Amino acid sequence: MKGLYIVTPDWDDTDKLLHVTEQALQGGASLLQYRHKTADAAQRRRQAAALLALCRRYQRRFIINDFIELCMELDAGGIHVGGTDASVAEVRALIGPDEIVGASCYGDLQLAHAAYRAGASYVAFGGFYPSRVKQYPVTTPPDIVTRAKADIALPNVVIGGMTQQNALPLIAAGADMVAAISSVYLADDPTAAAREFTALFAQR
């Protein structure tokens, strides 16, 4: 797991969501997480199914935020859980050993250790910077990336206000993936934005 990890915004316009996501995949995004907390179940299923088909066409991994039943129904590539969602162990037991299970660990290395022991595929840290999409305390210390690389044998993802500029020191510190929402989905040219993120990893 390496490179740009795109996370969908809460867009109800499915055509727009698919169009911009495809542009980002063309720019080199390697993993897509579908996250839409305010959609109803029917809309969420329609959007997730369409995004999964798109990812399969581009041979990229697709995961769903939080909704385990939807992940299993669609046979998606995995799931991401946060601190108030089902536990990593519960999700791993449900979806089996081969799918991706990602865990939000915020700025807490102990949460990352617990996720590793429970069977996570990767750990995500953040937020590091203010976000245009989500409100949270910007308290995650940048050195958590270096400490996680030394202590935990899992890929790590950095998230929270990521731009091509401010992601660079975190990649240099050892971040395996950069998760981005607005820096790609709200960019004038999502393909170019994704390509710029992807190029940062070639420099490491």
mmCIF file of C-alpha atoms in Angstrom:
data_model
loop_
_atom_site.group_PDB
_atom_site.id
_atom_site.type_symbol
_atom_site.label_atom_id
_atom_site.label_comp_id
_atom_site.label_asym_id
_atom_site.label_seq_id
_atom_site.Cartn_x
_atom_site.Cartn_y
_atom_site.Cartn_z
ATOM 1 C CA MET A 1 0.000 0.000 0.000
ATOM 2 C CA LYS A 2 1.601 3.182 -1.205
ATOM 3 C CA GLY A 3 0.607 6.483 -2.740
ATOM 4 C CA LEU A 4 -2.521 8.604 -2.894
ATOM 5 C CA TYR A 5 -5.581 7.399 -0.994
ATOM 6 C CA ILE A 6 -8.687 9.338 -2.002
ATOM 7 C CA VAL A 7 -11.730 9.648 0.251
ATOM 8 C CA THR A 8 -15.040 10.735 -1.215
ATOM 9 C CA PRO A 9 -16.814 13.901 -0.072
ATOM 10 C CA ASP A 10 -20.497 13.875 0.925
ATOM 11 C CA TRP A 11 -21.766 14.481 -2.591
ATOM 12 C CA ASP A 12 -25.292 13.476 -3.496
ATOM 13 C CA ASP A 13 -24.635 14.056 -7.205
ATOM 14 C CA THR A 14 -23.529 10.560 -8.225
ATOM 15 C CA ASP A 15 -22.575 11.518 -11.781
ATOM 16 C CA LYS A 16 -20.270 14.246 -10.490
ATOM 17 C CA LEU A 17 -18.831 11.903 -7.854
ATOM 18 C CA LEU A 18 -18.032 9.258 -10.471
ATOM 19 C CA HIS A 19 -16.601 11.763 -12.933
ATOM 20 C CA VAL A 20 -14.187 13.348 -10.455
ATOM 21 C CA THR A 21 -13.235 9.987 -8.962
ATOM 22 C CA GLU A 22 -12.376 8.663 -12.406
ATOM 23 C CA GLN A 23 -10.211 11.723 -13.034
ATOM 24 C CA ALA A 24 -8.355 11.035 -9.780
ATOM 25 C CA LEU A 25 -7.855 7.378 -10.692
ATOM 26 C CA GLN A 26 -6.484 8.452 -14.045
ATOM 27 C CA GLY A 27 -4.047 10.656 -12.135
ATOM 28 C CA GLY A 28 -2.703 7.678 -10.198
ATOM 29 C CA ALA A 29 -4.780 7.396 -7.002
ATOM 30 C CA SER A 30 -4.182 3.887 -5.714
ATOM 31 C CA LEU A 31 -6.961 3.413 -3.154
ATOM 32 C CA LEU A 32 -10.504 4.796 -2.844
ATOM 33 C CA GLN A 33 -12.596 4.993 0.297
ATOM 34 C CA TYR A 34 -16.309 5.655 -0.082
ATOM 35 C CA ARG A 35 -17.458 7.813 2.792
ATOM 36 C CA HIS A 36 -20.893 9.427 2.851
ATOM 37 C CA LYS A 37 -22.288 9.767 6.349
ATOM 38 C CA THR A 38 -25.517 11.580 5.429
ATOM 39 C CA ALA A 39 -26.766 9.471 2.496
ATOM 40 C CA ASP A 40 -29.710 7.146 2.997
ATOM 41 C CA ALA A 41 -29.195 3.415 2.566
ATOM 42 C CA ALA A 42 -30.458 3.263 -1.015
ATOM 43 C CA GLN A 43 -28.297 6.142 -2.213
ATOM 44 C CA ARG A 44 -25.289 4.772 -0.371
ATOM 45 C CA ARG A 45 -25.683 1.404 -2.071
ATOM 46 C CA ARG A 46 -26.073 2.957 -5.533
ATOM 47 C CA GLN A 47 -23.011 5.144 -5.135
ATOM 48 C CA ALA A 48 -20.874 2.408 -3.583
ATOM 49 C CA ALA A 49 -21.781 -0.094 -6.301
ATOM 50 C CA ALA A 50 -20.948 2.409 -9.051
ATOM 51 C CA LEU A 51 -17.635 3.366 -7.436
ATOM 52 C CA LEU A 52 -16.712 -0.287 -6.949
ATOM 53 C CA ALA A 53 -17.323 -0.964 -10.652
ATOM 54 C CA LEU A 54 -15.149 2.027 -11.521
ATOM 55 C CA CYS A 55 -12.320 0.829 -9.283
ATOM 56 C CA ARG A 56 -12.480 -2.649 -10.760
ATOM 57 C CA ARG A 57 -12.188 -1.157 -14.236
ATOM 58 C CA TYR A 58 -9.036 0.702 -13.171
ATOM 59 C CA GLN A 59 -7.796 -2.225 -11.044
ATOM 60 C CA ARG A 60 -7.654 -0.181 -7.843
ATOM 61 C CA ARG A 61 -8.692 -1.221 -4.365
ATOM 62 C CA PHE A 62 -12.011 0.051 -3.013
ATOM 63 C CA ILE A 63 -13.090 0.183 0.602
ATOM 64 C CA ILE A 64 -16.141 1.476 2.429
ATOM 65 C CA ASN A 65 -16.170 3.610 5.540
ATOM 66 C CA ASP A 66 -18.005 2.051 8.474
ATOM 67 C CA PHE A 67 -20.887 0.176 6.779
ATOM 68 C CA ILE A 68 -19.920 -3.459 7.194
ATOM 69 C CA GLU A 69 -23.132 -4.937 5.782
ATOM 70 C CA LEU A 70 -22.771 -2.876 2.609
ATOM 71 C CA CYS A 71 -19.157 -3.951 2.230
ATOM 72 C CA MET A 72 -20.141 -7.599 2.514
ATOM 73 C CA GLU A 73 -23.175 -7.258 0.232
ATOM 74 C CA LEU A 74 -21.116 -5.718 -2.575
ATOM 75 C CA ASP A 75 -18.014 -7.832 -1.963
ATOM 76 C CA ALA A 76 -15.996 -4.637 -1.765
ATOM 77 C CA GLY A 77 -12.299 -4.742 -1.026
ATOM 78 C CA GLY A 78 -12.530 -3.850 2.635
ATOM 79 C CA ILE A 79 -13.638 -1.390 5.257
ATOM 80 C CA HIS A 80 -12.324 1.510 7.298
ATOM 81 C CA VAL A 81 -13.399 1.989 10.907
ATOM 82 C CA GLY A 82 -13.094 4.950 13.237
ATOM 83 C CA GLY A 83 -13.130 5.266 16.972
ATOM 84 C CA THR A 84 -16.925 5.098 17.284
ATOM 85 C CA ASP A 85 -17.465 2.344 14.705
ATOM 86 C CA ALA A 86 -17.213 -1.425 15.119
ATOM 87 C CA SER A 87 -13.868 -2.665 16.393
ATOM 88 C CA VAL A 88 -11.118 -3.926 14.105
ATOM 89 C CA ALA A 89 -11.454 -7.394 15.605
ATOM 90 C CA GLU A 90 -15.208 -7.502 14.960
ATOM 91 C CA VAL A 91 -14.793 -6.361 11.374
ATOM 92 C CA ARG A 92 -11.944 -8.781 10.688
ATOM 93 C CA ALA A 93 -14.022 -11.675 12.003
ATOM 94 C CA LEU A 94 -16.899 -10.727 9.705
ATOM 95 C CA ILE A 95 -15.111 -10.030 6.432
ATOM 96 C CA GLY A 96 -12.355 -12.618 6.662
ATOM 97 C CA PRO A 97 -8.569 -12.572 6.461
ATOM 98 C CA ASP A 98 -8.047 -11.330 2.908
ATOM 99 C CA GLU A 99 -9.875 -7.987 2.795
ATOM 100 C CA ILE A 100 -8.522 -4.609 3.868
ATOM 101 C CA VAL A 101 -9.383 -3.367 7.345
ATOM 102 C CA GLY A 102 -8.186 0.150 8.065
ATOM 103 C CA ALA A 103 -8.291 1.853 11.450
ATOM 104 C CA SER A 104 -8.353 5.507 12.429
ATOM 105 C CA CYS A 105 -5.835 6.005 15.221
ATOM 106 C CA TYR A 106 -5.905 9.818 15.371
ATOM 107 C CA GLY A 107 -2.783 10.857 17.277
ATOM 108 C CA ASP A 108 -2.641 7.819 19.537
ATOM 109 C CA LEU A 109 0.115 5.275 19.016
ATOM 110 C CA GLN A 110 -1.506 2.910 21.509
ATOM 111 C CA LEU A 111 -4.619 2.743 19.338
ATOM 112 C CA ALA A 112 -2.359 1.814 16.433
ATOM 113 C CA HIS A 113 -0.740 -0.986 18.455
ATOM 114 C CA ALA A 114 -4.185 -2.285 19.419
ATOM 115 C CA ALA A 115 -5.355 -2.154 15.788
ATOM 116 C CA TYR A 116 -2.287 -4.101 14.706
ATOM 117 C CA ARG A 117 -2.922 -6.806 17.300
ATOM 118 C CA ALA A 118 -6.593 -7.003 16.242
ATOM 119 C CA GLY A 119 -5.752 -7.631 12.600
ATOM 120 C CA ALA A 120 -5.756 -4.230 10.890
ATOM 121 C CA SER A 121 -4.276 -3.918 7.394
ATOM 122 C CA TYR A 122 -3.167 -0.317 7.924
ATOM 123 C CA VAL A 123 -3.350 2.419 10.527
ATOM 124 C CA ALA A 124 -4.348 6.021 9.816
ATOM 125 C CA PHE A 125 -3.112 9.044 11.749
ATOM 126 C CA GLY A 126 -4.478 12.588 11.759
ATOM 127 C CA GLY A 127 -5.490 15.271 11.585
ATOM 128 C CA PHE A 128 -2.209 16.985 11.091
ATOM 129 C CA TYR A 129 -3.534 20.177 9.510
ATOM 130 C CA PRO A 130 -6.870 22.049 9.418
ATOM 131 C CA SER A 131 -9.365 20.548 6.987
ATOM 132 C CA ARG A 132 -11.922 22.166 4.701
ATOM 133 C CA VAL A 133 -14.156 19.106 5.095
ATOM 134 C CA LYS A 134 -14.038 17.900 8.708
ATOM 135 C CA GLN A 135 -13.779 19.636 12.057
ATOM 136 C CA TYR A 136 -11.321 18.147 14.556
ATOM 137 C CA PRO A 137 -8.518 19.177 16.909
ATOM 138 C CA VAL A 138 -5.264 19.631 14.985
ATOM 139 C CA THR A 139 -3.187 17.876 17.603
ATOM 140 C CA THR A 140 -1.534 14.901 15.884
ATOM 141 C CA PRO A 141 2.258 15.212 16.252
ATOM 142 C CA PRO A 142 4.150 14.710 12.969
ATOM 143 C CA ASP A 143 6.705 12.450 14.655
ATOM 144 C CA ILE A 144 4.017 9.810 15.199
ATOM 145 C CA VAL A 145 4.720 8.671 11.637
ATOM 146 C CA THR A 146 8.357 7.937 12.424
ATOM 147 C CA ARG A 147 7.480 6.239 15.694
ATOM 148 C CA ALA A 148 4.815 4.100 14.022
ATOM 149 C CA LYS A 149 7.246 3.005 11.310
ATOM 150 C CA ALA A 150 9.695 1.874 13.983
ATOM 151 C CA ASP A 151 7.153 0.082 16.177
ATOM 152 C CA ILE A 152 4.322 -1.272 14.019
ATOM 153 C CA ALA A 153 4.719 -3.543 11.014
ATOM 154 C CA LEU A 154 1.808 -2.049 9.086
ATOM 155 C CA PRO A 155 1.462 0.572 6.356
ATOM 156 C CA ASN A 156 0.450 3.954 7.743
ATOM 157 C CA VAL A 157 -1.796 6.606 6.273
ATOM 158 C CA VAL A 158 -1.765 10.328 7.076
ATOM 159 C CA ILE A 159 -4.955 12.363 6.817
ATOM 160 C CA GLY A 160 -6.312 15.783 7.654
ATOM 161 C CA GLY A 161 -5.897 18.919 5.569
ATOM 162 C CA MET A 162 -3.443 17.247 3.207
ATOM 163 C CA THR A 163 -2.038 19.224 0.306
ATOM 164 C CA GLN A 164 0.817 18.331 -1.987
ATOM 165 C CA GLN A 165 3.022 20.747 -0.049
ATOM 166 C CA ASN A 166 2.260 19.821 3.536
ATOM 167 C CA ALA A 167 2.163 16.077 2.841
ATOM 168 C CA LEU A 168 5.794 16.075 1.734
ATOM 169 C CA PRO A 169 7.443 16.144 5.203
ATOM 170 C CA LEU A 170 5.137 13.367 6.386
ATOM 171 C CA ILE A 171 6.063 11.225 3.381
ATOM 172 C CA ALA A 172 9.713 11.931 4.107
ATOM 173 C CA ALA A 173 9.103 10.768 7.685
ATOM 174 C CA GLY A 174 7.768 7.460 6.398
ATOM 175 C CA ALA A 175 4.072 7.849 5.552
ATOM 176 C CA ASP A 176 3.069 5.098 3.133
ATOM 177 C CA MET A 177 -0.119 6.755 1.927
ATOM 178 C CA VAL A 178 -1.644 10.240 1.959
ATOM 179 C CA ALA A 179 -5.423 10.443 2.269
ATOM 180 C CA ALA A 180 -6.998 13.442 0.578
ATOM 181 C CA ILE A 181 -10.506 14.711 0.014
ATOM 182 C CA SER A 182 -10.759 18.382 -0.903
ATOM 183 C CA SER A 183 -7.248 18.689 -2.386
ATOM 184 C CA VAL A 184 -8.395 16.296 -5.107
ATOM 185 C CA TYR A 185 -12.187 16.487 -5.283
ATOM 186 C CA LEU A 186 -12.313 20.289 -5.152
ATOM 187 C CA ALA A 187 -9.283 20.828 -7.385
ATOM 188 C CA ASP A 188 -9.680 22.620 -10.710
ATOM 189 C CA ASP A 189 -7.973 19.631 -12.338
ATOM 190 C CA PRO A 190 -8.415 16.474 -10.217
ATOM 191 C CA THR A 191 -6.231 14.394 -12.541
ATOM 192 C CA ALA A 192 -3.327 16.816 -12.196
ATOM 193 C CA ALA A 193 -3.861 17.073 -8.437
ATOM 194 C CA ALA A 194 -3.739 13.287 -8.073
ATOM 195 C CA ARG A 195 -0.686 13.099 -10.290
ATOM 196 C CA GLU A 196 1.119 15.659 -8.118
ATOM 197 C CA PHE A 197 0.395 13.638 -4.969
ATOM 198 C CA THR A 198 1.542 10.439 -6.665
ATOM 199 C CA ALA A 199 4.788 12.060 -7.793
ATOM 200 C CA LEU A 200 5.703 12.828 -4.171
ATOM 201 C CA PHE A 201 6.171 9.114 -3.510
ATOM 202 C CA ALA A 202 8.507 8.698 -6.463
ATOM 203 C CA GLN A 203 10.815 11.208 -4.807
ATOM 204 C CA ARG A 204 11.158 9.186 -1.598
#
